[in-house]
Amino acid sequence: MIARLWRSQRWWIQRVALLPVHLFLFAIAVFFLVRLIPGDPVLIIAGSDDLTADQYERIEVLLGLSGSLWHQLMVFLGRVVTLDLGRSLIDGQDVQEQIAWRLPATIEIALIAMVIAIAVTLLLCIFAMLHPHNPVARFAAFYARSAGAIPDFVLGVAGILVFYTVLGWAAAPTGRYDAGLRPAPRTTGFPFLDALLSSDTVLLSSMLAHLWLPVLVLVVGSAPTIMKVLQRSIEHAVDDEATLFRIASGVPRHVVIVSVLRRASPTMVTMCGQLFGFLLGGAVIIEQLFAIPGMGQYAVQAVGRADFLALQAFLLTVAACVLVVFLIVDLVNMTLDPRRRPGVMVEGNA
Amino acid sequence: MITAKAAAKQYRGRDNTVVHALNPLDLVIEPGDRVGIIGESGSGKSTLVRLLLGLETPSAGSILYQDGEVSQLSGDRLRQFRRDVQLVGQDTTSSFDPLRSLRDAVRRPALEILGLTVAEADAAVDEVLASLAVDPELSSRRPSQVSGGQRQRFAIARALIVSPRILICDESVSALDVSVQGAVLNEFKDFAERSGAGIVFVSHGVPATAFLSDRLVVMHGGDVVEQGDVSQVVNRPKHPYTARLMGAYRKLSADESSAA
Amino acid sequence: MTTATTPPTAAPATRRRLPGSASMVPVVAPLVLLLLVAALGPLLAPYSPIDVVAAPDQPPSTQHWFGTDIYGLDVFSRVIAATRNDLVVGLVAALLATVIGVGVGLFTGTNESRGGVPGSVARGVTRGLDLFDALPQIVVGLVLLAFFGRNLLTLSVVCGLLMVPTQARVVRTEVLRVRREAYLESARLSGESERGLLLRHMLPNSTWPALENASYIFGVAVTVAAGLGFLGVGLPPPTPEWGAMIADGATAASAGRWWSSLFPCLALAVTVIAFSNLAHQYLRRR
């Protein structure tokens, strides 16, 4: 009974169990990366050469750089497991507290942009599939081909110039809402969601006015990459014999569309995972441009102060987010297509 | 020289299903033999060829060359095996590296197997090309720059340059134009008569195989359904599958002789 | 039809003719222009790119073709001087990523399906590169630069390392394709050693696409470098670099002084499009 349950449920249990392993391996990689930093991190952080032996030792312990390499590794892994990422030596703030406060804001922007980018991409691709000779379809193809040609920050500067300076449609790029407004009470940690829940309409409208341009920039910048992939997989699905058979046998159009999309869906799910990583990177840049307090701003500040603890935590956090998204992508794909489950296909699942 | 003893091959397909590509089979091939292996695609004949050449390991049984397991040979013994047994394959387009000249491909066995110097190997290439009536100028070209028939002659040259004692021809003429097929078949026959080498002619076509062989092996669905002398298999088949195959062939040749 | 008149079969995918000269002009001309500007940089710049030469925030004029920025630096001179820095990053990154990527891709592609230690190492490396590639490039680049110093060399190397997974994946896919080719078996029957197979056949046949991909990588590397510069974590100021210039000009742009941001934007766009065109021109012929 239990054996049978294990056999039928093994695929997702195994995949979920892989997440901590990946995180663990990544943490070790980061640990050694930090040890490769040239020069003495203690002196860099202290910002001067004349430290008393006592001061030096204190900083060394705080950075987890004291004792043998093995001891250091154990201390480091212990801190990662207990989510104790340390207290920044520069501003004295708890690193994990800062991240817990900033991460939701960044993820929120990335997720909103992701949902809109996927919706726009789907609509454009379906339209292009149905009306291949329409100018809009041609524009979509051209737009998809231009993937990555214009970086996010160029789009951002152009967007601010056009929509804020010239047209005046967007609010000033100076944060998440107008100065003088108070943030919504913190319930979920996600600033926009909190504002929605608080039903403070003044705050909400101000947030919308500040949010739409950064989101638009992210969507315009990231949509081509997924559009290219989706267009190609739709083309494959349309040329597929099963689809041609459906069309030839006079099945209603919406049934054909649904079947084509179903065939293209594993590619789409995989692509959503990549899109999330892409948008996370984009959000880091966009936050800087629009002065939105999030992970990106935190990291840029940390670079300026040579705050290694903060940077190490930043890298680990972003990696953890990406790994979780990878996990979700894999699980969804395994649900959609049982052939992708481990142990089923030995070769060729790349 | 090559002995298959209850050699079989299974593949693990998708969803962990087992595909029996070749069921246990016994076969002895000596220099001077002319063995034709007939079967449709999927009958296991290509698997048999790959086993005989040591390109794959049998899942059960063994393929022996001078009492050594073919797929385990190495060093000098492997070189000796390659010198004795060569292949003219089916696909003329993909059996040559597209980035290298045809001469390079033909020269390679002379360098690696016979251990000749480059100058000696080049002389050997010219000689073997001349014996096949191939313009030596063509050898500086890339595989894509000559016709399919020419390319197949280079494939033959590559096999013959080491003067093998057994030549395996796997669908060697199937992809060629009918007009070229006859000429290539004659090359094989000439070579066998000249050097006393054995030929294993693997094909799905009865006429060409019957033309070149003394002994026929008929394969179907991974099994050998019948083997014996050409005249016996063609004229008095025992197995219904062979009978069906040969019936069509006999009718065809009868039509031809009555027309002539 | 006789053998002699049989037309050669269509060229296989790996053989390509050089594109016609007429169609190459729009692709090559911007590249030549960029390389010239990068090489001649200081000779073309009318002012010092790192010194204050005029009043800040002046619009384009006959003295200052692209205007001056918030500090009073000449934008035209800086755009010119930055070309060399940004192209060096792209070039070194593309080279490094291709060399490492080819090595890694050959290793993983040939060993992946094997058992034992090499097989598991190869599968682990492939999975690791996938995970590494899933991380936002800008995030990894930012942390690595902060750790290992902000200069032209580390910036180029970091951008190159970020591109290794892409190149390794291209080569690996090609190796997996080439492995199934009949000519490898022919070569084996011709007595070639495994090493000979790898060097004589696998390496040349599977690296072609990576070389073509290198021009695409060049564009991405320049974008990432500019992105890091934009964040203020790239080359330290006042080193001229397009991304940093765009960031410096962004505030001015939101106040309507568009020039100090627009011109480096254009330079970056021309570079990226020129190189991705080169890639497109080749990739289309595959």
CSV table of N, CA, C and O in Angstrom, one decimal, chain B residues 50 53 55 79 82 85-87 91 93-100 104-105 108-110 112-113 142-151 153 158 177 179-180, chain C residues 1-15 180-193 196 199-206 208:
chain,number,residue,atom,x,y,z
B,50,ARG,N,25.8,-3.9,-37.0
B,50,ARG,CA,26.5,-3.1,-36.0
B,50,ARG,C,27.2,-4.0,-34.9
B,50,ARG,O,28.3,-3.7,-34.4
B,53,LEU,N,30.3,-5.6,-36.5
B,53,LEU,CA,31.5,-4.6,-36.6
B,53,LEU,C,32.0,-4.2,-35.2
B,53,LEU,O,32.9,-3.4,-35.1
B,55,LEU,N,30.4,-2.3,-33.2
B,55,LEU,CA,30.0,-0.9,-32.8
B,55,LEU,C,29.0,-0.9,-31.7
B,55,LEU,O,28.7,0.1,-31.0
B,79,ARG,N,43.0,-3.2,-34.3
B,79,ARG,CA,43.6,-2.8,-35.6
B,79,ARG,C,43.5,-3.9,-36.6
B,79,ARG,O,43.1,-3.7,-37.7
B,82,ARG,N,39.9,-4.4,-37.7
B,82,ARG,CA,39.5,-3.4,-38.6
B,82,ARG,C,40.1,-3.6,-40.0
B,82,ARG,O,39.6,-3.3,-41.0
B,85,VAL,N,38.0,-6.7,-41.4
B,85,VAL,CA,36.6,-6.5,-41.6
B,85,VAL,C,36.3,-5.0,-41.8
B,85,VAL,O,36.6,-4.2,-41.0
B,86,GLN,N,35.7,-4.7,-43.0
B,86,GLN,CA,35.4,-3.3,-43.2
B,86,GLN,C,33.9,-3.2,-43.7
B,86,GLN,O,33.3,-4.2,-44.1
B,87,LEU,N,33.4,-1.9,-43.7
B,87,LEU,CA,32.0,-1.7,-44.0
B,87,LEU,C,31.9,-0.7,-45.1
B,87,LEU,O,32.6,0.3,-45.2
B,91,ASP,N,24.4,5.3,-45.9
B,91,ASP,CA,24.1,6.7,-46.1
B,91,ASP,C,25.3,7.4,-46.7
B,91,ASP,O,26.3,7.7,-45.9
B,93,THR,N,25.6,10.5,-47.8
B,93,THR,CA,25.7,11.9,-47.4
B,93,THR,C,26.4,12.1,-46.1
B,93,THR,O,27.2,12.9,-45.9
B,94,SER,N,26.0,11.2,-45.1
B,94,SER,CA,26.4,11.5,-43.7
B,94,SER,C,27.6,10.6,-43.3
B,94,SER,O,28.1,10.8,-42.2
B,95,SER,N,28.1,9.8,-44.2
B,95,SER,CA,29.2,8.9,-43.7
B,95,SER,C,30.5,9.6,-43.9
B,95,SER,O,31.6,9.0,-43.7
B,96,PHE,N,30.5,10.8,-44.4
B,96,PHE,CA,31.8,11.6,-44.6
B,96,PHE,C,31.6,12.9,-43.8
B,96,PHE,O,30.6,13.5,-43.8
B,97,ASP,N,32.7,13.2,-43.1
B,97,ASP,CA,32.7,14.5,-42.3
B,97,ASP,C,32.6,15.6,-43.3
B,97,ASP,O,33.4,15.8,-44.2
B,98,PRO,N,31.6,16.5,-43.2
B,98,PRO,CA,31.3,17.5,-44.2
B,98,PRO,C,32.4,18.6,-44.3
B,98,PRO,O,32.6,19.3,-45.3
B,99,LEU,N,33.3,18.7,-43.2
B,99,LEU,CA,34.3,19.7,-43.2
B,99,LEU,C,35.6,19.2,-43.8
B,99,LEU,O,36.6,20.0,-43.9
B,100,ARG,N,35.7,17.9,-44.1
B,100,ARG,CA,37.0,17.4,-44.5
B,100,ARG,C,37.0,16.8,-45.9
B,100,ARG,O,35.9,16.5,-46.4
B,104,ASP,N,41.1,12.9,-47.5
B,104,ASP,CA,41.4,12.7,-46.0
B,104,ASP,C,40.7,11.5,-45.5
B,104,ASP,O,41.2,10.7,-44.7
B,105,ALA,N,39.4,11.3,-45.9
B,105,ALA,CA,38.6,10.2,-45.4
B,105,ALA,C,39.2,8.9,-45.9
B,105,ALA,O,39.3,7.9,-45.1
B,108,ARG,N,42.6,8.0,-44.2
B,108,ARG,CA,42.6,7.7,-42.8
B,108,ARG,C,42.9,6.3,-42.4
B,108,ARG,O,43.8,6.0,-41.6
B,109,PRO,N,42.2,5.3,-43.0
B,109,PRO,CA,42.4,3.9,-42.6
B,109,PRO,C,43.8,3.5,-42.9
B,109,PRO,O,44.4,2.7,-42.1
B,110,ALA,N,44.4,4.0,-44.0
B,110,ALA,CA,45.8,3.6,-44.4
B,110,ALA,C,46.7,4.1,-43.3
B,110,ALA,O,47.7,3.4,-43.0
B,112,GLU,N,45.9,5.0,-40.0
B,112,GLU,CA,45.6,4.5,-38.7
B,112,GLU,C,45.7,3.0,-38.6
B,112,GLU,O,46.1,2.4,-37.6
B,113,ILE,N,45.2,2.3,-39.6
B,113,ILE,CA,45.2,0.8,-39.5
B,113,ILE,C,46.4,0.2,-40.1
B,113,ILE,O,47.0,-0.7,-39.4
B,142,ARG,N,35.1,18.3,-51.1
B,142,ARG,CA,34.3,18.0,-49.9
B,142,ARG,C,33.2,17.0,-50.4
B,142,ARG,O,32.8,17.0,-51.5
B,143,PRO,N,32.7,16.2,-49.4
B,143,PRO,CA,31.7,15.2,-49.7
B,143,PRO,C,30.5,15.8,-50.4
B,143,PRO,O,29.8,15.2,-51.3
B,144,SER,N,30.1,17.1,-50.1
B,144,SER,CA,28.9,17.7,-50.7
B,144,SER,C,29.1,18.1,-52.1
B,144,SER,O,28.2,18.5,-52.8
B,145,GLN,N,30.4,18.1,-52.6
B,145,GLN,CA,30.7,18.6,-53.9
B,145,GLN,C,30.8,17.6,-55.0
B,145,GLN,O,31.2,17.8,-56.1
B,146,VAL,N,30.5,16.3,-54.6
B,146,VAL,CA,30.4,15.3,-55.6
B,146,VAL,C,29.1,14.6,-55.6
B,146,VAL,O,28.3,14.8,-54.7
B,147,SER,N,28.8,13.8,-56.7
B,147,SER,CA,27.4,13.2,-56.8
B,147,SER,C,27.4,12.0,-55.8
B,147,SER,O,28.4,11.5,-55.3
B,148,GLY,N,26.1,11.5,-55.6
B,148,GLY,CA,25.9,10.4,-54.7
B,148,GLY,C,26.7,9.1,-55.1
B,148,GLY,O,27.3,8.4,-54.3
B,149,GLY,N,26.7,8.9,-56.4
B,149,GLY,CA,27.4,7.7,-56.9
B,149,GLY,C,28.9,7.8,-56.7
B,149,GLY,O,29.6,6.9,-56.3
B,150,GLN,N,29.4,9.0,-57.0
B,150,GLN,CA,30.9,9.2,-56.7
B,150,GLN,C,31.2,9.1,-55.3
B,150,GLN,O,32.2,8.4,-54.9
B,151,ARG,N,30.3,9.6,-54.4
B,151,ARG,CA,30.6,9.5,-53.0
B,151,ARG,C,30.6,8.1,-52.5
B,151,ARG,O,31.4,7.7,-51.7
B,153,ARG,N,31.5,5.6,-54.3
B,153,ARG,CA,32.8,5.0,-54.7
B,153,ARG,C,33.9,5.3,-53.7
B,153,ARG,O,34.8,4.5,-53.5
B,158,ARG,N,37.4,3.7,-49.3
B,158,ARG,CA,37.8,3.8,-47.9
B,158,ARG,C,37.9,2.4,-47.3
B,158,ARG,O,38.7,2.2,-46.5
B,177,ASP,N,21.1,5.8,-57.7
B,177,ASP,CA,20.2,5.7,-58.9
B,177,ASP,C,20.4,4.3,-59.4
B,177,ASP,O,21.4,3.7,-59.3
B,179,SER,N,20.8,3.3,-62.4
B,179,SER,CA,21.9,3.1,-63.3
B,179,SER,C,23.2,2.9,-62.7
B,179,SER,O,24.1,2.2,-63.2
B,180,VAL,N,23.4,3.5,-61.5
B,180,VAL,CA,24.7,3.4,-60.8
B,180,VAL,C,24.7,2.1,-60.0
B,180,VAL,O,25.8,1.6,-59.8
C,1,MET,N,20.3,9.0,-67.0
C,1,MET,CA,21.3,9.9,-66.3
C,1,MET,C,22.6,9.1,-65.9
C,1,MET,O,22.5,8.1,-65.3
C,2,THR,N,23.7,9.6,-66.3
C,2,THR,CA,24.9,9.0,-66.0
C,2,THR,C,25.5,9.6,-64.7
C,2,THR,O,25.0,10.6,-64.2
C,3,THR,N,26.4,8.9,-64.1
C,3,THR,CA,27.0,9.3,-62.9
C,3,THR,C,27.6,10.7,-63.0
C,3,THR,O,27.4,11.6,-62.1
C,4,ALA,N,28.2,11.0,-64.1
C,4,ALA,CA,29.0,12.3,-64.3
C,4,ALA,C,28.0,13.5,-64.2
C,4,ALA,O,28.4,14.5,-63.8
C,5,THR,N,26.8,13.3,-64.8
C,5,THR,CA,25.9,14.4,-64.8
C,5,THR,C,25.0,14.5,-63.6
C,5,THR,O,24.2,15.5,-63.5
C,6,THR,N,25.1,13.6,-62.7
C,6,THR,CA,24.2,13.7,-61.5
C,6,THR,C,24.6,14.9,-60.8
C,6,THR,O,25.8,15.1,-60.4
C,7,PRO,N,23.7,15.8,-60.5
C,7,PRO,CA,24.0,17.1,-59.8
C,7,PRO,C,24.4,16.8,-58.4
C,7,PRO,O,23.9,15.8,-57.8
C,8,PRO,N,25.3,17.5,-57.8
C,8,PRO,CA,25.7,17.3,-56.4
C,8,PRO,C,24.4,17.5,-55.6
C,8,PRO,O,23.6,18.4,-55.9
C,9,THR,N,24.3,16.8,-54.5
C,9,THR,CA,23.1,16.9,-53.7
C,9,THR,C,23.3,18.3,-52.9
C,9,THR,O,24.4,18.8,-52.9
C,10,ALA,N,22.2,18.7,-52.4
C,10,ALA,CA,22.2,20.0,-51.7
C,10,ALA,C,23.2,20.0,-50.6
C,10,ALA,O,23.4,18.9,-49.9
C,11,ALA,N,23.9,21.1,-50.4
C,11,ALA,CA,24.9,21.2,-49.3
C,11,ALA,C,24.3,20.9,-48.0
C,11,ALA,O,23.3,21.4,-47.7
C,12,PRO,N,25.0,20.1,-47.2
C,12,PRO,CA,24.5,19.9,-45.8
C,12,PRO,C,24.6,21.1,-45.0
C,12,PRO,O,25.3,22.1,-45.3
C,13,ALA,N,23.9,21.1,-43.8
C,13,ALA,CA,23.8,22.3,-43.0
C,13,ALA,C,25.1,22.9,-42.6
C,13,ALA,O,25.2,24.2,-42.5
C,14,THR,N,26.1,22.2,-42.4
C,14,THR,CA,27.4,22.7,-41.9
C,14,THR,C,28.2,23.5,-43.0
C,14,THR,O,29.1,24.2,-42.7
C,15,ARG,N,27.8,23.3,-44.2
C,15,ARG,CA,28.5,24.1,-45.3
C,15,ARG,C,27.8,25.3,-45.7
C,15,ARG,O,26.6,25.2,-46.1
C,180,ARG,N,25.5,11.6,-33.2
C,180,ARG,CA,24.6,10.6,-33.9
C,180,ARG,C,25.0,10.5,-35.4
C,180,ARG,O,24.4,9.7,-36.1
C,181,GLU,N,25.9,11.3,-35.9
C,181,GLU,CA,26.2,11.3,-37.3
C,181,GLU,C,27.0,10.1,-37.7
C,181,GLU,O,27.8,9.6,-37.0
C,182,ALA,N,26.7,9.6,-38.9
C,182,ALA,CA,27.3,8.4,-39.4
C,182,ALA,C,28.8,8.5,-39.6
C,182,ALA,O,29.5,7.6,-39.5
C,183,TYR,N,29.3,9.8,-39.8
C,183,TYR,CA,30.7,9.9,-40.1
C,183,TYR,C,31.6,9.6,-38.9
C,183,TYR,O,32.8,9.2,-39.1
C,184,LEU,N,31.0,9.7,-37.7
C,184,LEU,CA,31.8,9.3,-36.6
C,184,LEU,C,32.1,7.8,-36.5
C,184,LEU,O,33.1,7.4,-36.2
C,185,GLU,N,31.0,7.1,-36.9
C,185,GLU,CA,31.2,5.6,-36.9
C,185,GLU,C,32.1,5.3,-38.0
C,185,GLU,O,33.0,4.4,-37.9
C,186,SER,N,32.0,5.9,-39.2
C,186,SER,CA,33.0,5.6,-40.3
C,186,SER,C,34.4,5.9,-39.8
C,186,SER,O,35.3,5.1,-40.1
C,187,ALA,N,34.6,7.0,-39.1
C,187,ALA,CA,35.9,7.3,-38.6
C,187,ALA,C,36.4,6.3,-37.6
C,187,ALA,O,37.6,5.9,-37.6
C,188,ARG,N,35.5,5.8,-36.8
C,188,ARG,CA,35.9,4.7,-35.9
C,188,ARG,C,36.3,3.5,-36.6
C,188,ARG,O,37.3,2.8,-36.3
C,189,LEU,N,35.5,3.1,-37.7
C,189,LEU,CA,35.9,2.0,-38.5
C,189,LEU,C,37.2,2.2,-39.2
C,189,LEU,O,37.9,1.2,-39.6
C,190,SER,N,37.5,3.5,-39.5
C,190,SER,CA,38.8,3.7,-40.1
C,190,SER,C,40.0,3.7,-39.1
C,190,SER,O,41.1,4.0,-39.5
C,191,GLY,N,39.7,3.3,-37.9
C,191,GLY,CA,40.8,3.1,-36.9
C,191,GLY,C,41.1,4.3,-36.2
C,191,GLY,O,42.2,4.3,-35.5
C,192,GLU,N,40.3,5.3,-36.2
C,192,GLU,CA,40.7,6.5,-35.5
C,192,GLU,C,40.5,6.3,-34.0
C,192,GLU,O,39.5,5.7,-33.6
C,193,SER,N,41.4,6.9,-33.2
C,193,SER,CA,41.2,6.8,-31.7
C,193,SER,C,40.1,7.8,-31.3
C,193,SER,O,39.7,8.7,-32.0
C,196,GLY,N,41.2,11.2,-31.5
C,196,GLY,CA,41.2,11.7,-32.9
C,196,GLY,C,39.8,12.1,-33.3
C,196,GLY,O,39.6,13.1,-33.9
C,199,LEU,N,39.0,15.5,-31.6
C,199,LEU,CA,39.7,16.7,-32.1
C,199,LEU,C,39.5,16.9,-33.6
C,199,LEU,O,39.3,18.0,-34.0
C,200,ARG,N,39.4,15.8,-34.4
C,200,ARG,CA,39.3,16.0,-35.8
C,200,ARG,C,37.9,16.2,-36.3
C,200,ARG,O,37.7,16.9,-37.3
C,201,HIS,N,36.9,15.5,-35.6
C,201,HIS,CA,35.6,15.6,-36.1
C,201,HIS,C,34.6,16.4,-35.2
C,201,HIS,O,33.9,17.3,-35.7
C,202,MET,N,34.6,16.0,-33.9
C,202,MET,CA,33.6,16.6,-33.0
C,202,MET,C,33.9,18.1,-32.9
C,202,MET,O,33.0,18.9,-33.0
C,203,LEU,N,35.1,18.4,-32.6
C,203,LEU,CA,35.5,19.8,-32.3
C,203,LEU,C,35.1,20.8,-33.4
C,203,LEU,O,34.3,21.7,-33.3
C,204,PRO,N,35.6,20.5,-34.7
C,204,PRO,CA,35.3,21.4,-35.7
C,204,PRO,C,33.8,21.5,-36.1
C,204,PRO,O,33.2,22.5,-36.2
C,205,ASN,N,33.1,20.3,-36.1
C,205,ASN,CA,31.8,20.3,-36.5
C,205,ASN,C,30.8,20.9,-35.4
C,205,ASN,O,29.7,21.3,-35.8
C,206,SER,N,31.2,20.8,-34.2
C,206,SER,CA,30.3,21.3,-33.2
C,206,SER,C,30.6,22.7,-32.7
C,206,SER,O,29.8,23.3,-32.0
C,208,TRP,N,31.3,25.4,-34.9
C,208,TRP,CA,30.9,26.4,-35.8
C,208,TRP,C,29.7,27.2,-35.3
C,208,TRP,O,29.8,28.5,-35.3
